[in-house]
């Protein structure tokens, strides 16, 4: 544990070191390079026992390399027994057939993609890149990014789709979300965001939407039964859960505090309106937090939301008070 906190502190050290540069461009380049080395060096070369899903992806890759018929077949053939979405199957097959049969390849490649995309995400949104990465690591968000490989690929696509969402370009946004679903089907919930954006931004509508989330949380097991999903693995797992969902409660509290702080700082800065896209993605994230204590598997939906909640907070926190 001490080594983990030491690793976190390196990002804080980078933040303070970057302030010693006189030129903004030099400070930015220093952070980009140093943060890439720290993130990719740590997660890209981790042991396969580190992070929950790493052995799962490593093992799947290893087993497929032993099947000669699979290796020599077309990379575009969908195999339902593999259990992964089509886009991920194609990517994995390309890596096995043309890059390397070493199963650690999937860990290296996924870590490289996630690292580059996450650093690029923050480079567009703040000068304090290393401080933002420190917060993402401290919150545990990045541990999920490097563990949930398929969903993280979907998230990296959502990063681009979000730009179209902000500009109300529904067709391009929808096309990219459909592409993200080829890597993780959970991305389909992101199709809700354009619908939420049509609702006016005010407290009454926000409370109404969150009230609906409360009703959903109270009736989630009954809804699974109505749709005949009681044999679903997530239903069974959550039905058997007995532990109090403290982590889910703390996640919800953190997201609420970040959102309230962002709203407060927006008023402090004299900004009269909040972006409807930022507002509703935060409300959507809070709705997921409301549902998660009742049905813990819903926490994975906020993998898509956390970066944007932190980005909204940093946007206002980095501005000097007016």
PDB file of C-alpha atoms in Angstrom, residues 121 125 151-165 173 176-177 180 187 190-191 193-194 277 281 284 301 303-308:
ATOM      1  CA  UNK A 121      -8.482  13.875 -22.799  1.00  0.00           C
ATOM      2  CA  UNK A 125      -9.209  20.336 -20.675  1.00  0.00           C
ATOM      3  CA  UNK A 151     -15.408  -1.117 -21.577  1.00  0.00           C
ATOM      4  CA  UNK A 152     -12.395   1.184 -21.593  1.00  0.00           C
ATOM      5  CA  UNK A 153     -12.144   0.865 -25.377  1.00  0.00           C
ATOM      6  CA  UNK A 154     -15.815   1.894 -25.509  1.00  0.00           C
ATOM      7  CA  UNK A 155     -15.023   4.837 -23.208  1.00  0.00           C
ATOM      8  CA  UNK A 156     -12.174   6.002 -25.452  1.00  0.00           C
ATOM      9  CA  UNK A 157     -14.675   6.167 -28.327  1.00  0.00           C
ATOM     10  CA  UNK A 158     -17.116   8.042 -26.080  1.00  0.00           C
ATOM     11  CA  UNK A 159     -14.441  10.683 -25.481  1.00  0.00           C
ATOM     12  CA  UNK A 160     -14.736  11.610 -29.157  1.00  0.00           C
ATOM     13  CA  UNK A 161     -18.505  11.127 -29.276  1.00  0.00           C
ATOM     14  CA  UNK A 162     -18.924  13.610 -26.421  1.00  0.00           C
ATOM     15  CA  UNK A 163     -17.609  16.381 -28.641  1.00  0.00           C
ATOM     16  CA  UNK A 164     -20.473  15.723 -31.075  1.00  0.00           C
ATOM     17  CA  UNK A 165     -22.938  15.573 -28.183  1.00  0.00           C
ATOM     18  CA  UNK A 173     -22.780  10.891 -31.834  1.00  0.00           C
ATOM     19  CA  UNK A 176     -19.825   6.495 -32.505  1.00  0.00           C
ATOM     20  CA  UNK A 177     -21.897   5.065 -29.647  1.00  0.00           C
ATOM     21  CA  UNK A 180     -18.504   1.716 -28.870  1.00  0.00           C
ATOM     22  CA  UNK A 187     -22.382   1.748 -24.038  1.00  0.00           C
ATOM     23  CA  UNK A 190     -25.125   6.560 -23.543  1.00  0.00           C
ATOM     24  CA  UNK A 191     -27.903   6.855 -26.136  1.00  0.00           C
ATOM     25  CA  UNK A 193     -27.853  11.433 -23.095  1.00  0.00           C
ATOM     26  CA  UNK A 194     -29.176  13.117 -26.297  1.00  0.00           C
ATOM     27  CA  UNK A 277     -24.295  18.553 -21.799  1.00  0.00           C
ATOM     28  CA  UNK A 281     -24.204  13.919 -17.790  1.00  0.00           C
ATOM     29  CA  UNK A 284     -27.161  10.888 -15.214  1.00  0.00           C
ATOM     30  CA  UNK A 301     -22.048   2.569 -16.087  1.00  0.00           C
ATOM     31  CA  UNK A 303     -16.997   4.339 -15.821  1.00  0.00           C
ATOM     32  CA  UNK A 304     -18.236   6.462 -18.745  1.00  0.00           C
ATOM     33  CA  UNK A 305     -19.236   9.395 -16.532  1.00  0.00           C
ATOM     34  CA  UNK A 306     -16.457   9.960 -13.978  1.00  0.00           C
ATOM     35  CA  UNK A 307     -13.917  11.590 -16.345  1.00  0.00           C
ATOM     36  CA  UNK A 308     -16.451  14.253 -17.337  1.00  0.00           C
TER      37      UNK A 308
END
